[in-house]
Amino acid sequence: MAEGSGEVSLVDVETAFRKFAVHGDTKATGKEMNGKNFVKLCKDCKVIDGKSVTSTDVDIIFSKVKVKSARSITFEQFTQAMVELATKRFKGKSQDEAVQLLYSLIAGKEPANVGVTKVAKASAVDRLTDTNKYTGSHKERFEESGKGKGRVGREDIPDTSGYVSAYKGQGSYDSKVKEDE
């Protein structure tokens, strides 16, 4: 098309096309782009300005250039769509100039991950897992350092030493028996 003008090469635009074509689809080859990714390309590259070109316009142009039974477009159909969008986006410019301006918006761009879910704030998690604030039986499950005691902290393990629980001379039987002998 307007490759000879030296402003933006079609190779750079095709690279951006391939990056957006595979975005979000593990099975995509990069040779065809679906409608969702076409709209994403137009939004991320600021082709959609909200005034002269809206997402509805982009959807209509996508439907015009694709084959009736298909759900995606090839790079050739993409260039046709860009010609239609360029005249709509840059009114008052010649078609070649408008296409070059549109290609300059697209060339070298990649899909942006805007609005990706972030990790939850740590303060709430810290507050819920702070063992210093535990009360009652839960408090006895942890040592002073906050490390769990394991089974000892969860179960009442009976004392099988043979002595009564409050006996003060525990462990002195062997020494007393040796003294008597």
mmCIF file of the C-alpha atoms, coordinates in Angstrom:
data_MODEL
# 
_entry.id   MODEL 
# 
loop_
_atom_site.group_PDB 
_atom_site.id 
_atom_site.type_symbol 
_atom_site.label_atom_id 
_atom_site.label_alt_id 
_atom_site.label_comp_id 
_atom_site.label_asym_id 
_atom_site.label_entity_id 
_atom_site.label_seq_id 
_atom_site.pdbx_PDB_ins_code 
_atom_site.Cartn_x 
_atom_site.Cartn_y 
_atom_site.Cartn_z 
_atom_site.occupancy 
_atom_site.B_iso_or_equiv 
_atom_site.pdbx_formal_charge 
_atom_site.auth_seq_id 
_atom_site.auth_comp_id 
_atom_site.auth_asym_id 
_atom_site.auth_atom_id 
_atom_site.pdbx_PDB_model_num 
ATOM 1   C CA . MET A 1 1   ? 0.000   0.000   0.000   1.00 0.00 ? 1   MET A CA 1 
ATOM 2   C CA . ALA A 1 2   ? 1.961   2.996   1.217   1.00 0.00 ? 2   ALA A CA 1 
ATOM 3   C CA . GLU A 1 3   ? 5.161   1.123   1.966   1.00 0.00 ? 3   GLU A CA 1 
ATOM 4   C CA . GLY A 1 4   ? 7.271   3.325   -0.300  1.00 0.00 ? 4   GLY A CA 1 
ATOM 5   C CA . SER A 1 5   ? 6.615   6.498   1.694   1.00 0.00 ? 5   SER A CA 1 
ATOM 6   C CA . GLY A 1 6   ? 9.106   5.361   4.346   1.00 0.00 ? 6   GLY A CA 1 
ATOM 7   C CA . GLU A 1 7   ? 7.006   6.400   7.337   1.00 0.00 ? 7   GLU A CA 1 
ATOM 8   C CA . VAL A 1 8   ? 5.737   3.107   8.754   1.00 0.00 ? 8   VAL A CA 1 
ATOM 9   C CA . SER A 1 9   ? 6.491   -0.274  7.238   1.00 0.00 ? 9   SER A CA 1 
ATOM 10  C CA . LEU A 1 10  ? 3.758   -2.854  6.828   1.00 0.00 ? 10  LEU A CA 1 
ATOM 11  C CA . VAL A 1 11  ? 6.055   -5.378  8.569   1.00 0.00 ? 11  VAL A CA 1 
ATOM 12  C CA . ASP A 1 12  ? 5.798   -3.450  11.864  1.00 0.00 ? 12  ASP A CA 1 
ATOM 13  C CA . VAL A 1 13  ? 2.018   -3.330  11.548  1.00 0.00 ? 13  VAL A CA 1 
ATOM 14  C CA . GLU A 1 14  ? 1.908   -7.055  10.780  1.00 0.00 ? 14  GLU A CA 1 
ATOM 15  C CA . THR A 1 15  ? 4.033   -7.785  13.874  1.00 0.00 ? 15  THR A CA 1 
ATOM 16  C CA . ALA A 1 16  ? 1.568   -5.843  16.023  1.00 0.00 ? 16  ALA A CA 1 
ATOM 17  C CA . PHE A 1 17  ? -1.300  -7.686  14.278  1.00 0.00 ? 17  PHE A CA 1 
ATOM 18  C CA . ARG A 1 18  ? 0.248   -11.062 15.171  1.00 0.00 ? 18  ARG A CA 1 
ATOM 19  C CA . LYS A 1 19  ? 0.837   -10.059 18.809  1.00 0.00 ? 19  LYS A CA 1 
ATOM 20  C CA . PHE A 1 20  ? -2.764  -8.961  19.233  1.00 0.00 ? 20  PHE A CA 1 
ATOM 21  C CA . ALA A 1 21  ? -4.057  -12.000 17.312  1.00 0.00 ? 21  ALA A CA 1 
ATOM 22  C CA . VAL A 1 22  ? -2.548  -14.468 19.801  1.00 0.00 ? 22  VAL A CA 1 
ATOM 23  C CA . HIS A 1 23  ? -3.455  -12.419 22.898  1.00 0.00 ? 23  HIS A CA 1 
ATOM 24  C CA . GLY A 1 24  ? -5.682  -14.355 25.281  1.00 0.00 ? 24  GLY A CA 1 
ATOM 25  C CA . ASP A 1 25  ? -6.001  -17.430 23.049  1.00 0.00 ? 25  ASP A CA 1 
ATOM 26  C CA . THR A 1 26  ? -3.695  -20.389 23.577  1.00 0.00 ? 26  THR A CA 1 
ATOM 27  C CA . LYS A 1 27  ? -4.743  -22.026 20.307  1.00 0.00 ? 27  LYS A CA 1 
ATOM 28  C CA . ALA A 1 28  ? -4.225  -18.953 18.098  1.00 0.00 ? 28  ALA A CA 1 
ATOM 29  C CA . THR A 1 29  ? -1.511  -19.063 15.438  1.00 0.00 ? 29  THR A CA 1 
ATOM 30  C CA . GLY A 1 30  ? -1.253  -15.323 14.859  1.00 0.00 ? 30  GLY A CA 1 
ATOM 31  C CA . LYS A 1 31  ? -2.426  -15.519 11.244  1.00 0.00 ? 31  LYS A CA 1 
ATOM 32  C CA . GLU A 1 32  ? -6.054  -14.654 12.007  1.00 0.00 ? 32  GLU A CA 1 
ATOM 33  C CA . MET A 1 33  ? -7.575  -12.220 14.499  1.00 0.00 ? 33  MET A CA 1 
ATOM 34  C CA . ASN A 1 34  ? -10.977 -12.517 16.155  1.00 0.00 ? 34  ASN A CA 1 
ATOM 35  C CA . GLY A 1 35  ? -13.332 -9.599  16.766  1.00 0.00 ? 35  GLY A CA 1 
ATOM 36  C CA . LYS A 1 36  ? -12.514 -9.260  20.454  1.00 0.00 ? 36  LYS A CA 1 
ATOM 37  C CA . ASN A 1 37  ? -8.796  -8.880  19.764  1.00 0.00 ? 37  ASN A CA 1 
ATOM 38  C CA . PHE A 1 38  ? -9.493  -6.505  16.856  1.00 0.00 ? 38  PHE A CA 1 
ATOM 39  C CA . VAL A 1 39  ? -11.404 -4.196  19.216  1.00 0.00 ? 39  VAL A CA 1 
ATOM 40  C CA . LYS A 1 40  ? -8.608  -4.567  21.807  1.00 0.00 ? 40  LYS A CA 1 
ATOM 41  C CA . LEU A 1 41  ? -6.025  -3.555  19.197  1.00 0.00 ? 41  LEU A CA 1 
ATOM 42  C CA . CYS A 1 42  ? -8.085  -0.512  18.289  1.00 0.00 ? 42  CYS A CA 1 
ATOM 43  C CA . LYS A 1 43  ? -8.538  0.504   21.944  1.00 0.00 ? 43  LYS A CA 1 
ATOM 44  C CA . ASP A 1 44  ? -4.931  -0.110  23.024  1.00 0.00 ? 44  ASP A CA 1 
ATOM 45  C CA . CYS A 1 45  ? -3.495  1.700   19.978  1.00 0.00 ? 45  CYS A CA 1 
ATOM 46  C CA . LYS A 1 46  ? -5.875  4.653   20.444  1.00 0.00 ? 46  LYS A CA 1 
ATOM 47  C CA . VAL A 1 47  ? -7.613  4.108   17.085  1.00 0.00 ? 47  VAL A CA 1 
ATOM 48  C CA . ILE A 1 48  ? -10.886 4.346   19.005  1.00 0.00 ? 48  ILE A CA 1 
ATOM 49  C CA . ASP A 1 49  ? -11.034 7.957   20.151  1.00 0.00 ? 49  ASP A CA 1 
ATOM 50  C CA . GLY A 1 50  ? -14.653 7.958   21.355  1.00 0.00 ? 50  GLY A CA 1 
ATOM 51  C CA . LYS A 1 51  ? -15.644 10.762  18.991  1.00 0.00 ? 51  LYS A CA 1 
ATOM 52  C CA . SER A 1 52  ? -15.089 9.950   15.333  1.00 0.00 ? 52  SER A CA 1 
ATOM 53  C CA . VAL A 1 53  ? -14.409 6.219   15.875  1.00 0.00 ? 53  VAL A CA 1 
ATOM 54  C CA . THR A 1 54  ? -16.236 4.188   18.526  1.00 0.00 ? 54  THR A CA 1 
ATOM 55  C CA . SER A 1 55  ? -16.157 0.499   19.418  1.00 0.00 ? 55  SER A CA 1 
ATOM 56  C CA . THR A 1 56  ? -19.439 0.077   17.526  1.00 0.00 ? 56  THR A CA 1 
ATOM 57  C CA . ASP A 1 57  ? -17.811 1.460   14.368  1.00 0.00 ? 57  ASP A CA 1 
ATOM 58  C CA . VAL A 1 58  ? -14.922 -0.966  14.817  1.00 0.00 ? 58  VAL A CA 1 
ATOM 59  C CA . ASP A 1 59  ? -17.333 -3.907  15.198  1.00 0.00 ? 59  ASP A CA 1 
ATOM 60  C CA . ILE A 1 60  ? -19.246 -2.879  12.062  1.00 0.00 ? 60  ILE A CA 1 
ATOM 61  C CA . ILE A 1 61  ? -16.062 -2.562  9.996   1.00 0.00 ? 61  ILE A CA 1 
ATOM 62  C CA . PHE A 1 62  ? -14.867 -5.941  11.325  1.00 0.00 ? 62  PHE A CA 1 
ATOM 63  C CA . SER A 1 63  ? -18.140 -7.514  10.158  1.00 0.00 ? 63  SER A CA 1 
ATOM 64  C CA . LYS A 1 64  ? -17.802 -5.838  6.735   1.00 0.00 ? 64  LYS A CA 1 
ATOM 65  C CA . VAL A 1 65  ? -14.300 -7.112  5.967   1.00 0.00 ? 65  VAL A CA 1 
ATOM 66  C CA . LYS A 1 66  ? -14.616 -10.675 7.272   1.00 0.00 ? 66  LYS A CA 1 
ATOM 67  C CA . VAL A 1 67  ? -16.028 -13.555 5.240   1.00 0.00 ? 67  VAL A CA 1 
ATOM 68  C CA . LYS A 1 68  ? -19.681 -14.166 6.142   1.00 0.00 ? 68  LYS A CA 1 
ATOM 69  C CA . SER A 1 69  ? -19.222 -17.568 7.783   1.00 0.00 ? 69  SER A CA 1 
ATOM 70  C CA . ALA A 1 70  ? -15.872 -16.732 9.422   1.00 0.00 ? 70  ALA A CA 1 
ATOM 71  C CA . ARG A 1 71  ? -15.301 -15.457 12.940  1.00 0.00 ? 71  ARG A CA 1 
ATOM 72  C CA . SER A 1 72  ? -11.861 -13.979 12.287  1.00 0.00 ? 72  SER A CA 1 
ATOM 73  C CA . ILE A 1 73  ? -9.965  -11.896 9.752   1.00 0.00 ? 73  ILE A CA 1 
ATOM 74  C CA . THR A 1 74  ? -6.613  -12.361 8.021   1.00 0.00 ? 74  THR A CA 1 
ATOM 75  C CA . PHE A 1 75  ? -3.939  -9.678  7.728   1.00 0.00 ? 75  PHE A CA 1 
ATOM 76  C CA . GLU A 1 76  ? -5.155  -8.743  4.220   1.00 0.00 ? 76  GLU A CA 1 
ATOM 77  C CA . GLN A 1 77  ? -8.683  -8.197  5.558   1.00 0.00 ? 77  GLN A CA 1 
ATOM 78  C CA . PHE A 1 78  ? -7.144  -6.295  8.477   1.00 0.00 ? 78  PHE A CA 1 
ATOM 79  C CA . THR A 1 79  ? -5.464  -3.854  6.057   1.00 0.00 ? 79  THR A CA 1 
ATOM 80  C CA . GLN A 1 80  ? -8.836  -3.329  4.318   1.00 0.00 ? 80  GLN A CA 1 
ATOM 81  C CA . ALA A 1 81  ? -10.400 -2.570  7.705   1.00 0.00 ? 81  ALA A CA 1 
ATOM 82  C CA . MET A 1 82  ? -7.597  -0.128  8.501   1.00 0.00 ? 82  MET A CA 1 
ATOM 83  C CA . VAL A 1 83  ? -8.240  1.756   5.239   1.00 0.00 ? 83  VAL A CA 1 
ATOM 84  C CA . GLU A 1 84  ? -11.912 2.154   6.216   1.00 0.00 ? 84  GLU A CA 1 
ATOM 85  C CA . LEU A 1 85  ? -11.034 3.163   9.777   1.00 0.00 ? 85  LEU A CA 1 
ATOM 86  C CA . ALA A 1 86  ? -8.336  5.602   8.632   1.00 0.00 ? 86  ALA A CA 1 
ATOM 87  C CA . THR A 1 87  ? -10.738 7.680   6.525   1.00 0.00 ? 87  THR A CA 1 
ATOM 88  C CA . LYS A 1 88  ? -13.181 7.760   9.438   1.00 0.00 ? 88  LYS A CA 1 
ATOM 89  C CA . ARG A 1 89  ? -10.555 8.565   12.116  1.00 0.00 ? 89  ARG A CA 1 
ATOM 90  C CA . PHE A 1 90  ? -8.573  11.201  10.177  1.00 0.00 ? 90  PHE A CA 1 
ATOM 91  C CA . LYS A 1 91  ? -11.196 13.197  8.288   1.00 0.00 ? 91  LYS A CA 1 
ATOM 92  C CA . GLY A 1 92  ? -9.858  15.802  5.887   1.00 0.00 ? 92  GLY A CA 1 
ATOM 93  C CA . LYS A 1 93  ? -6.653  13.853  5.094   1.00 0.00 ? 93  LYS A CA 1 
ATOM 94  C CA . SER A 1 94  ? -5.963  11.924  1.918   1.00 0.00 ? 94  SER A CA 1 
ATOM 95  C CA . GLN A 1 95  ? -6.552  8.174   2.131   1.00 0.00 ? 95  GLN A CA 1 
ATOM 96  C CA . ASP A 1 96  ? -2.832  7.273   1.948   1.00 0.00 ? 96  ASP A CA 1 
ATOM 97  C CA . GLU A 1 97  ? -1.909  9.899   4.527   1.00 0.00 ? 97  GLU A CA 1 
ATOM 98  C CA . ALA A 1 98  ? -4.709  8.761   6.858   1.00 0.00 ? 98  ALA A CA 1 
ATOM 99  C CA . VAL A 1 99  ? -3.636  5.107   6.524   1.00 0.00 ? 99  VAL A CA 1 
ATOM 100 C CA . GLN A 1 100 ? -0.028  6.029   7.334   1.00 0.00 ? 100 GLN A CA 1 
ATOM 101 C CA . LEU A 1 101 ? -1.153  7.974   10.413  1.00 0.00 ? 101 LEU A CA 1 
ATOM 102 C CA . LEU A 1 102 ? -3.235  4.989   11.524  1.00 0.00 ? 102 LEU A CA 1 
ATOM 103 C CA . TYR A 1 103 ? -0.347  2.573   10.924  1.00 0.00 ? 103 TYR A CA 1 
ATOM 104 C CA . SER A 1 104 ? 1.921   4.837   12.990  1.00 0.00 ? 104 SER A CA 1 
ATOM 105 C CA . LEU A 1 105 ? -0.521  4.409   15.902  1.00 0.00 ? 105 LEU A CA 1 
ATOM 106 C CA . ILE A 1 106 ? -0.428  0.612   15.577  1.00 0.00 ? 106 ILE A CA 1 
ATOM 107 C CA . ALA A 1 107 ? 3.223   -0.123  14.680  1.00 0.00 ? 107 ALA A CA 1 
ATOM 108 C CA . GLY A 1 108 ? 5.305   -1.577  17.500  1.00 0.00 ? 108 GLY A CA 1 
ATOM 109 C CA . LYS A 1 109 ? 2.428   -1.866  19.978  1.00 0.00 ? 109 LYS A CA 1 
ATOM 110 C CA . GLU A 1 110 ? 1.647   -4.887  22.172  1.00 0.00 ? 110 GLU A CA 1 
ATOM 111 C CA . PRO A 1 111 ? -1.495  -5.893  24.063  1.00 0.00 ? 111 PRO A CA 1 
ATOM 112 C CA . ALA A 1 112 ? -1.661  -4.152  27.434  1.00 0.00 ? 112 ALA A CA 1 
ATOM 113 C CA . ASN A 1 113 ? -2.865  -5.976  30.526  1.00 0.00 ? 113 ASN A CA 1 
ATOM 114 C CA . VAL A 1 114 ? -4.996  -3.211  31.980  1.00 0.00 ? 114 VAL A CA 1 
ATOM 115 C CA . GLY A 1 115 ? -7.319  -4.054  34.854  1.00 0.00 ? 115 GLY A CA 1 
ATOM 116 C CA . VAL A 1 116 ? -5.603  -7.300  35.756  1.00 0.00 ? 116 VAL A CA 1 
ATOM 117 C CA . THR A 1 117 ? -6.585  -8.573  39.195  1.00 0.00 ? 117 THR A CA 1 
ATOM 118 C CA . LYS A 1 118 ? -4.051  -7.609  41.800  1.00 0.00 ? 118 LYS A CA 1 
ATOM 119 C CA . VAL A 1 119 ? -2.987  -9.540  44.894  1.00 0.00 ? 119 VAL A CA 1 
ATOM 120 C CA . ALA A 1 120 ? -5.158  -8.918  47.928  1.00 0.00 ? 120 ALA A CA 1 
ATOM 121 C CA . LYS A 1 121 ? -3.942  -6.397  50.458  1.00 0.00 ? 121 LYS A CA 1 
ATOM 122 C CA . ALA A 1 122 ? -1.657  -8.100  52.933  1.00 0.00 ? 122 ALA A CA 1 
ATOM 123 C CA . SER A 1 123 ? -2.907  -6.146  55.953  1.00 0.00 ? 123 SER A CA 1 
ATOM 124 C CA . ALA A 1 124 ? -6.157  -8.135  56.183  1.00 0.00 ? 124 ALA A CA 1 
ATOM 125 C CA . VAL A 1 125 ? -4.338  -11.445 55.820  1.00 0.00 ? 125 VAL A CA 1 
ATOM 126 C CA . ASP A 1 126 ? -1.735  -10.374 58.385  1.00 0.00 ? 126 ASP A CA 1 
ATOM 127 C CA . ARG A 1 127 ? -4.417  -9.383  60.849  1.00 0.00 ? 127 ARG A CA 1 
ATOM 128 C CA . LEU A 1 128 ? -6.214  -12.728 60.514  1.00 0.00 ? 128 LEU A CA 1 
ATOM 129 C CA . THR A 1 129 ? -3.049  -14.804 60.848  1.00 0.00 ? 129 THR A CA 1 
ATOM 130 C CA . ASP A 1 130 ? -1.408  -12.871 63.703  1.00 0.00 ? 130 ASP A CA 1 
ATOM 131 C CA . THR A 1 131 ? -1.124  -15.477 66.491  1.00 0.00 ? 131 THR A CA 1 
ATOM 132 C CA . ASN A 1 132 ? -0.685  -12.766 69.142  1.00 0.00 ? 132 ASN A CA 1 
ATOM 133 C CA . LYS A 1 133 ? -4.346  -11.843 68.742  1.00 0.00 ? 133 LYS A CA 1 
ATOM 134 C CA . TYR A 1 134 ? -5.654  -15.408 69.166  1.00 0.00 ? 134 TYR A CA 1 
ATOM 135 C CA . THR A 1 135 ? -7.663  -16.131 72.324  1.00 0.00 ? 135 THR A CA 1 
ATOM 136 C CA . GLY A 1 136 ? -9.009  -19.170 74.152  1.00 0.00 ? 136 GLY A CA 1 
ATOM 137 C CA . SER A 1 137 ? -8.070  -22.647 73.011  1.00 0.00 ? 137 SER A CA 1 
ATOM 138 C CA . HIS A 1 138 ? -6.656  -21.325 69.732  1.00 0.00 ? 138 HIS A CA 1 
ATOM 139 C CA . LYS A 1 139 ? -3.988  -19.413 71.630  1.00 0.00 ? 139 LYS A CA 1 
ATOM 140 C CA . GLU A 1 140 ? -2.621  -22.635 73.135  1.00 0.00 ? 140 GLU A CA 1 
ATOM 141 C CA . ARG A 1 141 ? -1.946  -24.091 69.683  1.00 0.00 ? 141 ARG A CA 1 
ATOM 142 C CA . PHE A 1 142 ? 1.001   -21.738 69.079  1.00 0.00 ? 142 PHE A CA 1 
ATOM 143 C CA . GLU A 1 143 ? 4.340   -21.028 70.750  1.00 0.00 ? 143 GLU A CA 1 
ATOM 144 C CA . GLU A 1 144 ? 5.431   -17.501 71.721  1.00 0.00 ? 144 GLU A CA 1 
ATOM 145 C CA . SER A 1 145 ? 7.190   -17.072 68.378  1.00 0.00 ? 145 SER A CA 1 
ATOM 146 C CA . GLY A 1 146 ? 3.967   -17.843 66.474  1.00 0.00 ? 146 GLY A CA 1 
ATOM 147 C CA . LYS A 1 147 ? 5.064   -21.270 65.286  1.00 0.00 ? 147 LYS A CA 1 
ATOM 148 C CA . GLY A 1 148 ? 2.398   -23.962 65.575  1.00 0.00 ? 148 GLY A CA 1 
ATOM 149 C CA . LYS A 1 149 ? 2.839   -26.730 68.143  1.00 0.00 ? 149 LYS A CA 1 
ATOM 150 C CA . GLY A 1 150 ? 1.413   -29.385 65.841  1.00 0.00 ? 150 GLY A CA 1 
ATOM 151 C CA . ARG A 1 151 ? -0.419  -32.312 67.419  1.00 0.00 ? 151 ARG A CA 1 
ATOM 152 C CA . VAL A 1 152 ? 0.559   -31.215 70.917  1.00 0.00 ? 152 VAL A CA 1 
ATOM 153 C CA . GLY A 1 153 ? -1.370  -27.969 70.457  1.00 0.00 ? 153 GLY A CA 1 
ATOM 154 C CA . ARG A 1 154 ? -4.495  -29.677 69.073  1.00 0.00 ? 154 ARG A CA 1 
ATOM 155 C CA . GLU A 1 155 ? -5.045  -32.716 71.294  1.00 0.00 ? 155 GLU A CA 1 
ATOM 156 C CA . ASP A 1 156 ? -4.995  -33.456 74.992  1.00 0.00 ? 156 ASP A CA 1 
ATOM 157 C CA . ILE A 1 157 ? -2.349  -36.162 75.215  1.00 0.00 ? 157 ILE A CA 1 
ATOM 158 C CA . PRO A 1 158 ? -2.722  -38.123 78.481  1.00 0.00 ? 158 PRO A CA 1 
ATOM 159 C CA . ASP A 1 159 ? 0.230   -38.369 80.828  1.00 0.00 ? 159 ASP A CA 1 
ATOM 160 C CA . THR A 1 160 ? 1.107   -42.088 80.905  1.00 0.00 ? 160 THR A CA 1 
ATOM 161 C CA . SER A 1 161 ? 3.979   -41.794 83.404  1.00 0.00 ? 161 SER A CA 1 
ATOM 162 C CA . GLY A 1 162 ? 2.078   -43.628 86.154  1.00 0.00 ? 162 GLY A CA 1 
ATOM 163 C CA . TYR A 1 163 ? 2.066   -40.738 88.620  1.00 0.00 ? 163 TYR A CA 1 
ATOM 164 C CA . VAL A 1 164 ? -0.898  -38.762 89.852  1.00 0.00 ? 164 VAL A CA 1 
ATOM 165 C CA . SER A 1 165 ? -1.116  -35.401 88.088  1.00 0.00 ? 165 SER A CA 1 
ATOM 166 C CA . ALA A 1 166 ? -0.201  -33.181 91.088  1.00 0.00 ? 166 ALA A CA 1 
ATOM 167 C CA . TYR A 1 167 ? 2.509   -35.478 92.562  1.00 0.00 ? 167 TYR A CA 1 
ATOM 168 C CA . LYS A 1 168 ? 5.667   -33.479 93.339  1.00 0.00 ? 168 LYS A CA 1 
ATOM 169 C CA . GLY A 1 169 ? 8.125   -36.373 93.659  1.00 0.00 ? 169 GLY A CA 1 
ATOM 170 C CA . GLN A 1 170 ? 7.696   -37.556 90.087  1.00 0.00 ? 170 GLN A CA 1 
ATOM 171 C CA . GLY A 1 171 ? 10.738  -39.431 88.770  1.00 0.00 ? 171 GLY A CA 1 
ATOM 172 C CA . SER A 1 172 ? 12.213  -40.019 92.227  1.00 0.00 ? 172 SER A CA 1 
ATOM 173 C CA . TYR A 1 173 ? 11.087  -43.658 92.615  1.00 0.00 ? 173 TYR A CA 1 
ATOM 174 C CA . ASP A 1 174 ? 14.286  -45.198 91.211  1.00 0.00 ? 174 ASP A CA 1 
ATOM 175 C CA . SER A 1 175 ? 16.500  -43.128 93.529  1.00 0.00 ? 175 SER A CA 1 
ATOM 176 C CA . LYS A 1 176 ? 14.419  -44.094 96.595  1.00 0.00 ? 176 LYS A CA 1 
ATOM 177 C CA . VAL A 1 177 ? 14.520  -47.803 95.707  1.00 0.00 ? 177 VAL A CA 1 
ATOM 178 C CA . LYS A 1 178 ? 18.324  -47.665 95.352  1.00 0.00 ? 178 LYS A CA 1 
ATOM 179 C CA . GLU A 1 179 ? 18.659  -45.949 98.774  1.00 0.00 ? 179 GLU A CA 1 
ATOM 180 C CA . ASP A 1 180 ? 16.699  -48.720 100.490 1.00 0.00 ? 180 ASP A CA 1 
ATOM 181 C CA . GLU A 1 181 ? 18.934  -51.418 99.134  1.00 0.00 ? 181 GLU A CA 1 
# 
